[in-house]
Short mmCIF file of C-alpha atoms in Angstrom, two decimals:
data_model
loop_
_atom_site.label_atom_id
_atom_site.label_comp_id
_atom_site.label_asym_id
_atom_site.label_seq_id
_atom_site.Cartn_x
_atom_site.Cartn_y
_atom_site.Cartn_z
CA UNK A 152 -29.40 4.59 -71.73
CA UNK A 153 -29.92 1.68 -73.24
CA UNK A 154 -30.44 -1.69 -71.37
CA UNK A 155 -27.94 -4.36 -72.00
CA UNK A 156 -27.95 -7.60 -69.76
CA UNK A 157 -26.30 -11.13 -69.82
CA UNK A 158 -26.70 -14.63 -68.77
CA UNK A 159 -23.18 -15.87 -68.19
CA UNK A 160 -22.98 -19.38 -67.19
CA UNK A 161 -20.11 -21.56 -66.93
CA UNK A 162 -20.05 -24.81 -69.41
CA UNK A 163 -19.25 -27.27 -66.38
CA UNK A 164 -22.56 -29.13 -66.12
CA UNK A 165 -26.18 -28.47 -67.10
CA UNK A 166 -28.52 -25.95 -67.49
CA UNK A 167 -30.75 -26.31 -64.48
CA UNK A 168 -33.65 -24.69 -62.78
CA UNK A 169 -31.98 -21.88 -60.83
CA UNK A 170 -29.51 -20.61 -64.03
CA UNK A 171 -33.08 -21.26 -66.50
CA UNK A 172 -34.48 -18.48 -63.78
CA UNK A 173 -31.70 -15.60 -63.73
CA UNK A 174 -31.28 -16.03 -67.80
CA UNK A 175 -35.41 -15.49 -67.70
CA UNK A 176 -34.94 -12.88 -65.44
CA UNK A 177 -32.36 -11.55 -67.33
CA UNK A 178 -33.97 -11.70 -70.42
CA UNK A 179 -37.84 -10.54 -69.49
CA UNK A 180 -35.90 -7.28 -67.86
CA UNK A 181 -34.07 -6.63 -71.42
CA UNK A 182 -37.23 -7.07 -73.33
CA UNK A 183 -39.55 -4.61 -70.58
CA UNK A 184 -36.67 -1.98 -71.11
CA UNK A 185 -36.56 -2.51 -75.46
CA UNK A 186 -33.05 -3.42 -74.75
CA UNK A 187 -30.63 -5.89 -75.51
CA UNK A 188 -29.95 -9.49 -74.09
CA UNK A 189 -26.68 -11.37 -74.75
CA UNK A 190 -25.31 -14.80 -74.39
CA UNK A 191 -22.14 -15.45 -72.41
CA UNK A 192 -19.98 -18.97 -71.99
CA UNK A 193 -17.74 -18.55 -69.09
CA UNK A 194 -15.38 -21.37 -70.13
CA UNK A 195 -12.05 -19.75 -68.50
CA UNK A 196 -12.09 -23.38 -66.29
CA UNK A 197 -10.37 -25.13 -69.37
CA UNK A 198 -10.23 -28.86 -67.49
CA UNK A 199 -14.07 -28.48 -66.54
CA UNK A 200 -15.53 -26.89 -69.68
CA UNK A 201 -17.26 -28.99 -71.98
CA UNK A 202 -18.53 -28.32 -75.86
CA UNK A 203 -21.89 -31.05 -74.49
CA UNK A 204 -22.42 -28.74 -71.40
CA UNK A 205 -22.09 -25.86 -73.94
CA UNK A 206 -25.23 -27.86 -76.04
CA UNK A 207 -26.70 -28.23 -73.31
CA UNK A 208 -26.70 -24.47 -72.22
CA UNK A 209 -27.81 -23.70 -75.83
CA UNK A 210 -30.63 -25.93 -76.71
CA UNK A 211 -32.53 -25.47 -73.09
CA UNK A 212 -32.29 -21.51 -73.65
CA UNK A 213 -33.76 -21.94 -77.75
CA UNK A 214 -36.17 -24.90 -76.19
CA UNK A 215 -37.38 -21.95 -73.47
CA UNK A 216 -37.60 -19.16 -76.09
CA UNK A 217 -34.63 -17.15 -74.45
CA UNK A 218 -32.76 -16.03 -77.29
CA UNK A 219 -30.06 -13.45 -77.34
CA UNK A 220 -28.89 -10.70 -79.60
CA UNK A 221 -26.11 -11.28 -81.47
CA UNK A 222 -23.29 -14.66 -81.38
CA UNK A 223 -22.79 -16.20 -78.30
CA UNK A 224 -19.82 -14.92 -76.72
CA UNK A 225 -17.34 -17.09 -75.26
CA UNK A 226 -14.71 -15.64 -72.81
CA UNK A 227 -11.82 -17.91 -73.46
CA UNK A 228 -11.18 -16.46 -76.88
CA UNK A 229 -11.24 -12.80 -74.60
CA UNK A 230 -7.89 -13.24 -72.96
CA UNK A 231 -5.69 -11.05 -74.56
CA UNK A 232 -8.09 -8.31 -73.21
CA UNK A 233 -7.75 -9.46 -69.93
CA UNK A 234 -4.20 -9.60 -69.95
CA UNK A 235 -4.85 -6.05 -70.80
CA UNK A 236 -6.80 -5.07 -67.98
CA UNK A 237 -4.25 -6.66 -65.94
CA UNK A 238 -0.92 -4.96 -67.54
CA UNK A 239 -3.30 -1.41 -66.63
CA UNK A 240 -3.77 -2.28 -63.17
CA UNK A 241 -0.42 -3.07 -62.95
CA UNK A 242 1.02 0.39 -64.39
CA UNK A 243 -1.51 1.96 -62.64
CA UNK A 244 -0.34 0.30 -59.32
CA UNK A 245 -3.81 -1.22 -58.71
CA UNK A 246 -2.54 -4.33 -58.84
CA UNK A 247 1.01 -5.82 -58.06
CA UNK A 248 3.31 -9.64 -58.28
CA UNK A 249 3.12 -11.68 -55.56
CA UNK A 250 5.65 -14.28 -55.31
CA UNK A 251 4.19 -16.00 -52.33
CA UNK A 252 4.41 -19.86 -52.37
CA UNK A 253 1.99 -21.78 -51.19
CA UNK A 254 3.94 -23.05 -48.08
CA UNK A 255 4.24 -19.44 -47.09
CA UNK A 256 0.03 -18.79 -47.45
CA UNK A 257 -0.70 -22.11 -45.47
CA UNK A 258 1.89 -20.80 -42.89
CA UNK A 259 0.35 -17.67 -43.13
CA UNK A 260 -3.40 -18.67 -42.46
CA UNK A 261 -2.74 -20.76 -39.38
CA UNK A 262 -0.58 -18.00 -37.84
CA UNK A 263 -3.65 -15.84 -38.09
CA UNK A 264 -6.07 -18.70 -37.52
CA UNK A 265 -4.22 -19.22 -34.12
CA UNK A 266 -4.59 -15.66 -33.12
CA UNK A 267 -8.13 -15.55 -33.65
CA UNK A 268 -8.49 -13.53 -37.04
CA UNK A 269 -9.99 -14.69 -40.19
CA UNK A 270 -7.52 -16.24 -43.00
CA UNK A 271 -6.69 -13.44 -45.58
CA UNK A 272 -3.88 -12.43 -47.48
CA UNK A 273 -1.81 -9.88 -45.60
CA UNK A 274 0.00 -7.76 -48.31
CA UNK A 275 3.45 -8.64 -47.43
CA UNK A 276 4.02 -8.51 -51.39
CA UNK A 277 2.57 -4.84 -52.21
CA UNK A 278 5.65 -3.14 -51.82
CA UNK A 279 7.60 -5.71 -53.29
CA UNK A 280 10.35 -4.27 -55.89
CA UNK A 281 12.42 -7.12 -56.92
CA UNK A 282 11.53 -9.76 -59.24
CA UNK A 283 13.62 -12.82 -58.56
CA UNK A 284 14.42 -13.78 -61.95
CA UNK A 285 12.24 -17.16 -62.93
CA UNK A 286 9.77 -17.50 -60.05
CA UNK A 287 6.49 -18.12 -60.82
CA UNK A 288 3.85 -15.38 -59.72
CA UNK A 289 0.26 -14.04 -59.13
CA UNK A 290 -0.95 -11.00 -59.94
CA UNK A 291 -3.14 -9.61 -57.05
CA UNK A 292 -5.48 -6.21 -56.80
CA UNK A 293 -4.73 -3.64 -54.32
CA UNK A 294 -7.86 -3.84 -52.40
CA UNK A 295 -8.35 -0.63 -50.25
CA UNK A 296 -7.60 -0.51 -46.52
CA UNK A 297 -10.12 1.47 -45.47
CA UNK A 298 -13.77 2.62 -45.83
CA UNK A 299 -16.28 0.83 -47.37
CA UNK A 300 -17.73 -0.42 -50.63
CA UNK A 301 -21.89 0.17 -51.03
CA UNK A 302 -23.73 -2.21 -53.23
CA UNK A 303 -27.15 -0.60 -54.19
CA UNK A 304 -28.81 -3.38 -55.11
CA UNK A 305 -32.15 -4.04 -57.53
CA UNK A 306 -33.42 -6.82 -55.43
CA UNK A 307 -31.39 -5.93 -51.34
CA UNK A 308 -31.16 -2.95 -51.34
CA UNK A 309 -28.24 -1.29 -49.91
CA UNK A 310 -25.66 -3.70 -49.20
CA UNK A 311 -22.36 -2.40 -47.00
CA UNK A 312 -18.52 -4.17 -47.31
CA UNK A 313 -16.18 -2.91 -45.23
CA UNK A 314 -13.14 -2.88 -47.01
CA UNK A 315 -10.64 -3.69 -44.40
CA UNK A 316 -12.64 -7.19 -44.41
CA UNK A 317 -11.26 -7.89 -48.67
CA UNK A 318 -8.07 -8.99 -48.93
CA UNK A 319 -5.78 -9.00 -52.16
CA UNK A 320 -7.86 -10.92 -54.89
CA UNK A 321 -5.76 -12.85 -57.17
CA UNK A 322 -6.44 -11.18 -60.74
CA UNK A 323 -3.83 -13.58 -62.90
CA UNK A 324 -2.74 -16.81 -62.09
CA UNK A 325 0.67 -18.05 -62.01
CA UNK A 326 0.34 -19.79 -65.56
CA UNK A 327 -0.90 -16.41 -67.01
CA UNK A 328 -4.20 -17.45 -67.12
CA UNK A 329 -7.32 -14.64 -65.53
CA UNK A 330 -9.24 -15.26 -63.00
CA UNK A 331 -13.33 -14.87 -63.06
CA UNK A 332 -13.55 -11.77 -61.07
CA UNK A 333 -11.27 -9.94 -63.82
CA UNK A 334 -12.35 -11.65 -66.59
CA UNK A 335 -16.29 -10.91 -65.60
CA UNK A 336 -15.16 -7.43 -65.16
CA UNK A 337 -13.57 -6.80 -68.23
CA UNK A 338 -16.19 -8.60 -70.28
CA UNK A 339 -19.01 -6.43 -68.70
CA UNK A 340 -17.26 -3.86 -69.42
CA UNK A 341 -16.39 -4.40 -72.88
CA UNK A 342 -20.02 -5.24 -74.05
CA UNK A 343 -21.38 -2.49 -72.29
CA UNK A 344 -23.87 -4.33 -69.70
CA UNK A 345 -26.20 -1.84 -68.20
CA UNK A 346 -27.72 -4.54 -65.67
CA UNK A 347 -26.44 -7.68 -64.34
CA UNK A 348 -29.00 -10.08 -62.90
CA UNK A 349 -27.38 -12.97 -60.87
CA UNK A 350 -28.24 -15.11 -58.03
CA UNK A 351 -27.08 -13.61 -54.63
CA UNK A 352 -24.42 -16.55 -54.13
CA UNK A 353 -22.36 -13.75 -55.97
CA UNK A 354 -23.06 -10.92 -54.00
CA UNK A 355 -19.48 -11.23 -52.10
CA UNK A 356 -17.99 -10.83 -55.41
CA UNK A 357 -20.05 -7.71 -56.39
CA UNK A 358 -18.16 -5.32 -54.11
CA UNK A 359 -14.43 -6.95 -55.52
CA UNK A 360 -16.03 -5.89 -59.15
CA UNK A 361 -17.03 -2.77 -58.39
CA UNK A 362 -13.04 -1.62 -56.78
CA UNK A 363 -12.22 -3.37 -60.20
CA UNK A 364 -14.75 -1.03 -62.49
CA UNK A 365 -13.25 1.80 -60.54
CA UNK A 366 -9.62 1.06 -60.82
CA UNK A 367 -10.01 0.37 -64.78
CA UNK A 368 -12.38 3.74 -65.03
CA UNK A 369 -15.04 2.21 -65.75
CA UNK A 370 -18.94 2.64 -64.61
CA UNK A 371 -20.44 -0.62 -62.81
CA UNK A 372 -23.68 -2.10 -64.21
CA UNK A 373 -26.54 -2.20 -61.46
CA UNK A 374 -26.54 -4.84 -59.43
CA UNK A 375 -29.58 -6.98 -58.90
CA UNK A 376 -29.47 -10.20 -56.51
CA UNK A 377 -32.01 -13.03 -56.80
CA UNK A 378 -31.85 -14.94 -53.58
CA UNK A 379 -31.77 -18.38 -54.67
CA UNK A 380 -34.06 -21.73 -55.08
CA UNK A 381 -35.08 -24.27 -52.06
CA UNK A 382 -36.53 -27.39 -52.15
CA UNK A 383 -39.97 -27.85 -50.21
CA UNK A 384 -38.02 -28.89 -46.92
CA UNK A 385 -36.48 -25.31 -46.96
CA UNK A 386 -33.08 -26.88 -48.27
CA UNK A 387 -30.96 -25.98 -50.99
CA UNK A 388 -32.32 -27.09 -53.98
CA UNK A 389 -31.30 -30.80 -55.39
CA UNK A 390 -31.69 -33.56 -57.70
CA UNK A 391 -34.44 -34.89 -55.03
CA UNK A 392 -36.04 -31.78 -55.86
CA UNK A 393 -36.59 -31.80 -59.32
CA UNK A 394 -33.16 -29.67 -60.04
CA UNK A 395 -32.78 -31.52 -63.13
CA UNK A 396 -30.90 -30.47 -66.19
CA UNK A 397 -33.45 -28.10 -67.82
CA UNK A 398 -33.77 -30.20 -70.94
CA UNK A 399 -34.80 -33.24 -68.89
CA UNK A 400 -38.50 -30.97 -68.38
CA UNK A 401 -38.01 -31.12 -72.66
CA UNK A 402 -38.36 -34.85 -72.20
CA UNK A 403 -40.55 -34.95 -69.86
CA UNK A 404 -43.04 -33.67 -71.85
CA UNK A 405 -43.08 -29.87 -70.88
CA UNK A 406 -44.00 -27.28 -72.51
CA UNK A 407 -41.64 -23.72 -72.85
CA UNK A 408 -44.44 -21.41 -72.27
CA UNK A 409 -45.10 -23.50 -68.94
CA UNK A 410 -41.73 -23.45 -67.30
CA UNK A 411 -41.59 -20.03 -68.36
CA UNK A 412 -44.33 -19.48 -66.67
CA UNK A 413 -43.17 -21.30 -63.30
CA UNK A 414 -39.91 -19.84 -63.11
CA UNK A 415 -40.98 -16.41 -63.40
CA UNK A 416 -43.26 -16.86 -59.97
CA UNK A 417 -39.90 -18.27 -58.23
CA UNK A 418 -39.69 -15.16 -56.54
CA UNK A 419 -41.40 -12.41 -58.62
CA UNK A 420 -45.38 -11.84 -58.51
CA UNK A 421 -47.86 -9.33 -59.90
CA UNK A 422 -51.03 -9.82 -56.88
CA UNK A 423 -51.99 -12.96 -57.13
CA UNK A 424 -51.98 -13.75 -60.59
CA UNK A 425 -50.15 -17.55 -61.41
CA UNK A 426 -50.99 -17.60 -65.14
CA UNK A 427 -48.75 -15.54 -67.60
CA UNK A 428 -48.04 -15.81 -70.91
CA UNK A 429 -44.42 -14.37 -72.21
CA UNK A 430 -45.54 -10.88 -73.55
CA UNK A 431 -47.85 -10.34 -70.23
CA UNK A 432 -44.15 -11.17 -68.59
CA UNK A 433 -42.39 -8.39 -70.52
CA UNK A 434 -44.82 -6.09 -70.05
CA UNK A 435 -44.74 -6.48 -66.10
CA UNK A 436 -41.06 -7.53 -65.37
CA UNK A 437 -39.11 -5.18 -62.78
CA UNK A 438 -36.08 -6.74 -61.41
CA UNK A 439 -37.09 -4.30 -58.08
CA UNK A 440 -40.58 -6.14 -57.83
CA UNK A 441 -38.19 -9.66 -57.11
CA UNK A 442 -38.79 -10.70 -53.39
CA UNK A 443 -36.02 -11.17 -50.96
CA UNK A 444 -36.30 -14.81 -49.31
CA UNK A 445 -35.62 -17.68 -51.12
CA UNK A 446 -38.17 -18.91 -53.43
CA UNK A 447 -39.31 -22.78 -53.06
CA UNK A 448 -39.78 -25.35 -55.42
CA UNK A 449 -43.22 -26.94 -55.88
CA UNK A 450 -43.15 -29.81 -58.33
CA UNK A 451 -47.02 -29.89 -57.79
CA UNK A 452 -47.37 -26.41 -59.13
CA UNK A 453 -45.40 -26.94 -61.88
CA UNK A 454 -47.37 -30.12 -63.43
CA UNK A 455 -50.67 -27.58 -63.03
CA UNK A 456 -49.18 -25.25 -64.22
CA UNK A 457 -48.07 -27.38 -67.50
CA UNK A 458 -51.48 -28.80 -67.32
CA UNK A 459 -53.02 -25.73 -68.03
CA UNK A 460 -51.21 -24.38 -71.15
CA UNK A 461 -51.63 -27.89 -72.32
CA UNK A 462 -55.20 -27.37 -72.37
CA UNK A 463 -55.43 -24.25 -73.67
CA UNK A 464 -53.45 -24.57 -76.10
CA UNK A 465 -54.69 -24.78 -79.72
CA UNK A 466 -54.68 -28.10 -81.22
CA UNK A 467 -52.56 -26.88 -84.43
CA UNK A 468 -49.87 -25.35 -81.71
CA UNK A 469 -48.82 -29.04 -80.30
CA UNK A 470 -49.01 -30.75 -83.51
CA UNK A 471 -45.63 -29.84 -84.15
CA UNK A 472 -44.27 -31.50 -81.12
CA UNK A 473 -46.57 -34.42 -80.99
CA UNK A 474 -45.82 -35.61 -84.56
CA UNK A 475 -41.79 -35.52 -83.72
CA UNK A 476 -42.90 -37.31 -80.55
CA UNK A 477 -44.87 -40.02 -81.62
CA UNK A 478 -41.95 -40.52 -84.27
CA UNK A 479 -39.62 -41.08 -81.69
CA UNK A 480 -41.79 -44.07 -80.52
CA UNK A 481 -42.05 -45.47 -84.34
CA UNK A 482 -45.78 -44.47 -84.56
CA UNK A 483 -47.07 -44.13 -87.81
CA UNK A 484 -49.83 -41.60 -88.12
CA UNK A 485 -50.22 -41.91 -91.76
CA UNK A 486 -53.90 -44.13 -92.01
CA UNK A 487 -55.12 -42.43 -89.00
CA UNK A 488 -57.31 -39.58 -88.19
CA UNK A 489 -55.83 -36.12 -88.83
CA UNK A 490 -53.49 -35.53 -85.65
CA UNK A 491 -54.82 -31.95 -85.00
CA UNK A 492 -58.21 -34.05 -84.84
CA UNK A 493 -56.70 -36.45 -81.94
CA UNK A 494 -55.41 -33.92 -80.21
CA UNK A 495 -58.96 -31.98 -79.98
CA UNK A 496 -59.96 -35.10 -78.25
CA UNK A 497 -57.31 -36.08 -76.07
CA UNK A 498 -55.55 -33.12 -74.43
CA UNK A 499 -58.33 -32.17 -72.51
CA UNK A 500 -57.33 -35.45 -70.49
CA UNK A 501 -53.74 -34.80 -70.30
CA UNK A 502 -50.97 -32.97 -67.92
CA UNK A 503 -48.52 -33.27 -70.28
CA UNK A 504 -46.87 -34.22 -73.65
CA UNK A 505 -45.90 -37.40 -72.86
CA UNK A 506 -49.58 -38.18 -71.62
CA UNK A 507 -51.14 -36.55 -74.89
CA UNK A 508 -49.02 -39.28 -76.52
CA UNK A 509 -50.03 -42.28 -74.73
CA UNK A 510 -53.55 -41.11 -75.19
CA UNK A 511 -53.11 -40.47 -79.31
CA UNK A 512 -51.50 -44.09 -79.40
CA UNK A 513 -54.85 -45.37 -79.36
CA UNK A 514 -56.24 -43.48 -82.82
CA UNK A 515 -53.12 -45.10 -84.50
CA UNK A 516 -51.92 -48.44 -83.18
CA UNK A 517 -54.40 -51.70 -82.47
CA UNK A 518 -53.75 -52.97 -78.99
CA UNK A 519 -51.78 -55.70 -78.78
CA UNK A 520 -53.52 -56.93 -75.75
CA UNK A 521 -56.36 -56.44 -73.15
CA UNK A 522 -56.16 -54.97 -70.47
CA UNK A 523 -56.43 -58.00 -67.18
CA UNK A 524 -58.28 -55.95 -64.40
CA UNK A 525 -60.27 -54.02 -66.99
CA UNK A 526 -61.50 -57.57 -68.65
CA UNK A 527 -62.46 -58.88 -65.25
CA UNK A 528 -64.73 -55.66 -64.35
CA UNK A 529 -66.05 -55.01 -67.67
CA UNK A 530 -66.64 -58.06 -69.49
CA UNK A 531 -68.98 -60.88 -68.56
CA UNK A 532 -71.77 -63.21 -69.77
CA UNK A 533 -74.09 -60.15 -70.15
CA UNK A 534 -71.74 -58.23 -72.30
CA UNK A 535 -71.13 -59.92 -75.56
CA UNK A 536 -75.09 -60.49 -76.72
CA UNK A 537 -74.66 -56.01 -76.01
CA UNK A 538 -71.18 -55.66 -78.24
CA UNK A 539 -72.40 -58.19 -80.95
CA UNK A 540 -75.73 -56.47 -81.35
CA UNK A 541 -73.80 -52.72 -81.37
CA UNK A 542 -71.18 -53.82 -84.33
CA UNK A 543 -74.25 -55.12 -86.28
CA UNK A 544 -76.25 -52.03 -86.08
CA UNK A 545 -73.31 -50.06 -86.10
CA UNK A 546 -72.68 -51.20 -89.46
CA UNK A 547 -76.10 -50.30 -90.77
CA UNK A 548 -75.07 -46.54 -90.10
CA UNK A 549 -75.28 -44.39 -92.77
CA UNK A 550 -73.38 -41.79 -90.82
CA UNK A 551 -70.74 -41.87 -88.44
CA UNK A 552 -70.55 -39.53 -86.17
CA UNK A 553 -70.49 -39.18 -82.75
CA UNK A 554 -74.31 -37.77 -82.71
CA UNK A 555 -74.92 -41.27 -84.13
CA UNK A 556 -73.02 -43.53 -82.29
CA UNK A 557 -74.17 -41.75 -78.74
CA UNK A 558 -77.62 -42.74 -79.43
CA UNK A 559 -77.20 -45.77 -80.46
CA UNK A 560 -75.37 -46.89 -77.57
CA UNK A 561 -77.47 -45.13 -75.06
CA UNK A 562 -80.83 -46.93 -76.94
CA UNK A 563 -78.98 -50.79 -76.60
CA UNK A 564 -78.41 -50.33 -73.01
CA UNK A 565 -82.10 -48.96 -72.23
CA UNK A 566 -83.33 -52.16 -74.10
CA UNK A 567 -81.14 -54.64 -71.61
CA UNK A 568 -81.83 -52.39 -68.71
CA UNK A 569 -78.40 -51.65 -68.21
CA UNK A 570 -76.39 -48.55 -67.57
CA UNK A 571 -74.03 -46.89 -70.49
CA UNK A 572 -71.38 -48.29 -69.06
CA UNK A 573 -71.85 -51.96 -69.68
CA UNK A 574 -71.45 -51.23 -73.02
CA UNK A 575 -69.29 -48.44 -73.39
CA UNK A 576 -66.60 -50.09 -71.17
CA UNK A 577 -65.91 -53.35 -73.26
CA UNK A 578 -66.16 -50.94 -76.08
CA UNK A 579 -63.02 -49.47 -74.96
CA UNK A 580 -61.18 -52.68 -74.06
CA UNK A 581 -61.48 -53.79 -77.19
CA UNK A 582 -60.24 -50.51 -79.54
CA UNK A 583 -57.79 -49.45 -76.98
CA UNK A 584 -56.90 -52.66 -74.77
CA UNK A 585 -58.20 -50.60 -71.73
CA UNK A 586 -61.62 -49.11 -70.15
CA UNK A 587 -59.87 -45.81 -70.50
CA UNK A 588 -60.51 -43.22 -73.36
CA UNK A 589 -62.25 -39.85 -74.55
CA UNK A 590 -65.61 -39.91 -74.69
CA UNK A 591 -66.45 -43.01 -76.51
CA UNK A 592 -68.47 -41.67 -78.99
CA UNK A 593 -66.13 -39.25 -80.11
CA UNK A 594 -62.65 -41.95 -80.34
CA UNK A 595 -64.97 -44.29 -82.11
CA UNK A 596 -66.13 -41.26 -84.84
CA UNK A 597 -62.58 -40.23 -84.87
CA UNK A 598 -61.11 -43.96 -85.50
CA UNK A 599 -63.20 -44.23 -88.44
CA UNK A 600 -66.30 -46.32 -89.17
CA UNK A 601 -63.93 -48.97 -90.94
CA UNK A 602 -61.29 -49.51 -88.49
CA UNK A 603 -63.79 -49.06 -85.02
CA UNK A 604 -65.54 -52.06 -86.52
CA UNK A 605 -62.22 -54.25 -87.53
CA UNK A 606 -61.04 -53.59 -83.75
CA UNK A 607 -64.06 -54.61 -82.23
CA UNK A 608 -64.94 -57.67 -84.15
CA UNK A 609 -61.32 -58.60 -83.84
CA UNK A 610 -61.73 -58.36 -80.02
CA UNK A 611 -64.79 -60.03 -79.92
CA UNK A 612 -63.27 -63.30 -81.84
CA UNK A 613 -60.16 -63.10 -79.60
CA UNK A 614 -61.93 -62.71 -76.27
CA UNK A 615 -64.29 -64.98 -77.24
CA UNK A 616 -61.84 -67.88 -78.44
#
C-alpha cells in the first residue's frame, strides 16, 4: 500500500501554529513512508471562504517547505460527487428526507432536555414515505441503534462510541448544499487517503466517517489524533500566545527550517534530541511515536531554536533572504562590502533575520546620528587626542585588515595607559552611531579602508563642532 495523506484546512482565516503542525505531521509521515502528500481547501462554507485566506494557506505551506503532490484540490468544485454519495445512501436506505422544521427540533430538544436526556435527533423522519410536495428538506444518515463504533487510533489508541449515543447527522442541507462530514468522506475516499492526520478536536467526527466509509463500501483511512496546542498557562492556545498567522513568523524574521524544527517537538520526540533538520525528520517520523497530552507552547524555545539555525547556517544560504530584506527597507548594498561578507560577521550576534538586518545596516548606511547614552559613557576629554591619532596612523596602513587594525589599536591604548575599550568604543559611535558592533577590527576591515576613515573623521568634526 501506498501512503497517501492530506492537510485539509478550511479558507476561513489564517494558517496558524496548530494547522502549520498537523500539515508537518502530515507531510513528514508521507515522506518516511515514500508516499504521497496532497493539498486540500475545504471551502464548502461559501460566506466564510476567502481567495486571501486561501494565499495565506498557500504561501505559509511553500514559505515552510511543505509542498504537495499534484494541484491543490479544492472541494467546492467536488459537489456533484457528493450529491452522488448522497443519492447512494439514499437508494441504499442509509440515509433518508427529513422534513423537520426548526420549530419542531427546538421543541424537540427541550422536551428531552426537561426529561433529563441529552438533545439529539430522534428519528421521527426515518420511516417517513410521503414527500409533501415543495417543502424544503435535509438529508440525514441512518446512524445505527446499537453496538458500537471502534476507532483504532495512531496516536489514542483504541477509542469506543457507542452508537446509541450518534444521532442522525445531517448529510445535505436544505439548499442542496453537503455538509463536511460527507463531503470529507467522499473526498478521502475519492483520492485514495491511506492516513489522515488531524488534531483530536475531530475525533467525535471520526466514528460518523467511518458508518459513512461503510455505508458507501468503502475502506476508512487510519486514524491518527494529535491532541492539540496550549499556551504556557495550560490554556488553549491564543493570540497572547504567539498563535499568530504562520506568515507573521515570515516577518518576523524566522527561518523555515526553524519552525520546522519547533513544531515537530510539539508533541513528537526522538530521546532528547531538540535539533533536527528536515531529512533527519523524515527519516524518524512515526505518527505512533506522537505523545498523548497536549503539547505547550514555549515562545522562548522557539527564538533558540531560530537562533541556532541562524548561526549555523552558511553565509551564502541567508543571502537570499537578507538582500530581499534589506530591499524592503530601501538599503542599497551596491558600494558596500560583499553581503555574504557581512553576514560572516554579523550573524553570529543575531537571533533572527530581522536582527541580522539591523546589524548589516551598519556596513551600508552612515549613521545619521550618535547614539546619547553611548556618547556620554564613551566619549570624553581623553578620547579624541586617542581617535585623532588612530585615523592618522590608520591612514599610513599599507594593508587593511583586521590583523592590522587589531594591533594598532591595542598599541595606542598601551601608550595612554588605557584599556581597548577607550578607543574601540568611540570607534563604534562614530561608524555605526552606537558602542555596539562585531568585533571592531573586523567591521572596520570589512567597511573598507576608504569609507572607515570618511566615517570617522566625519564624526570627529561633528562631535567636535
Amino acid at each position: 500500500m501506498t501512503v497517501r495523506t492530506r492537510f485539509a484546512p478550511s479558507p476561513t482565516g489564517m494558517l496558524h501554529i496548530g494547522g502549520a503542525r498537523t500539515a508537518l505531521f502530515s507531510w513528514l509521515y508521507a515522506r518516511h513512508c515514500g508516499g504521497a502528500f496532497f493539498l486540500r481547501i475545504e471551502d464548502t462554507d461559501r460566506e466564510r471562504s476567502t481567495e486571501a485566506a486561501t494565499q495565506v494557506i498557500l504561501d505559509g505551506l511553500k514559505w515552510l517547505g511543505l509542498e504537495w503532490d499534484g494541484e491543490p484540490i479544492f472541494q467546492s468544485k467536488r459537489e456533484p460527487e457528493h450529491v452522488k454519495a448522497v443519492e447512494q445512501l439514499l437508494a441504499s436506505g442509509h440515509a433518508y428526507r427529513c422534513y423537520c422544521s426548526k420549530d419542531e427540533l427546538e421543541q424537540m430538544r427541550e422536551e428531552q432536555k426537561l426529561r433529563g436526556e441529552k438533545p439529539m435527533y430522534d428519528g421521527r423522519c426515518r420511516n417517513r414515505s410521503d414527500r409533501p410536495e415543495g417543502a424544503p428538506f435535509v438529508v440525514r444518515f441512518r446512524s445505527p441503534d446499537h453496538g458500537e463504533t471502534v476507532v483504532n487510533d495512531l496516536v489514542l489508541g483504541r477509542v469506543t462510541f457507542a452508537n446509541e449515543e450518534l444521532d442522525d447527522l445531517i448529510l445535505m442541507r436544505s439548499d442542496g448544499s453537503p455538509t463536511y462530514n460527507l463531503a470529507v468522506v467522499v473526498d478521502d475516499r475519492d483520492m485514495g487517503i491511506t492516513h489522515v492526520v488531524r488534531g483530536s478536536d475531530h475525533l467525535n467526527n471520526t466514528p460518523r466517517q467511518m458508518q459513512l466509509y461503510e455505508a458507501l463500501g468503502a475502506t476508512p483511512p487510519q486514524f491518527g489524533h494529535i491532541p492539540l496546542i496550549h499556551g504556557p498557562d495550560g490554556a488553549k492556545m491564543s493570540k497572547r500566545h504567539g498563535a499568530v498567522a504562520v506568515t507573521e513568523y515570515r516577518e518576523a524574521g524566522y527561518l523555515p527550517k526553524a519552525v520546522i524544527n519547533y513544531l515537530a517537538r510539539l508533541g513528537w520526540s526522538h530521546g532528547d534530541e531538540e535539533i533536527f533538520g528536515v531529512e533527519r525528520l523524515i527519516d524518524l517520523f512515526e505518527v505512533k511515536d506522537v505523545g498523548v497530552t497536549a503539547a505547550r507552547f514555549d515562545q522562548a524555545k522557539l527564538d533558540w531554536l531560530n537562533g541556532h539555525w541562524l548561526r549555523s547556517s552558511a553565509p551564502a544560504e541567508l543571502v537570499g533572504e537578507a538582500a530581499a530584506r534589506l530591499n524592503e527597507r530601501g538599503i542599497d548594498t551596491v558600494g558596500g562590502p560583499q553581503l555574504v561578507e557581512a553576514i560572516a560577521v554579523v550573524q553570529e550576534r543575531s537571533r533572527n533575520l530581522n536582527e541580522l538586518i539591523d546589524g548589516l545596516r551598519l556596513f551600508y548606511c552612515r549613521p545619521e546620528s550618535f547614539d546619547e547614552k553611548g556618547l556620554k559613557k564613551h566619549l570624553d576629554a581623553d578620547s579624541w587626542p586617542l581617535l585623532n591619532q588612530f585615523v592618522a596612523e590608520a591612514a599610513e596602513l599599507e594593508h587593511w585588515h583586521a590583523e592590522t587594525i587589531h594591533p594598532l589599536i591595542h598599541r595606542i591604548c598601551q601608550q595612554a595607559d588605557a584599556g581597548m575599550g577607550k578607543l574601540a568604543q568611540p570607534i563604534r559611535i562614530m561608524i555605526a552611531g552606537v558602542p555596539v558592533s562585531p568585533p571592531i577590527d573586523q567591521t572596520l576591515a570589512l567597511l573598507g579602508k576608504e569609507e572607515a576613515l570618511a566615517r570617522l573623521r566625519l564624526g570627529i568634526e561633528r562631535l567636535q563642532a
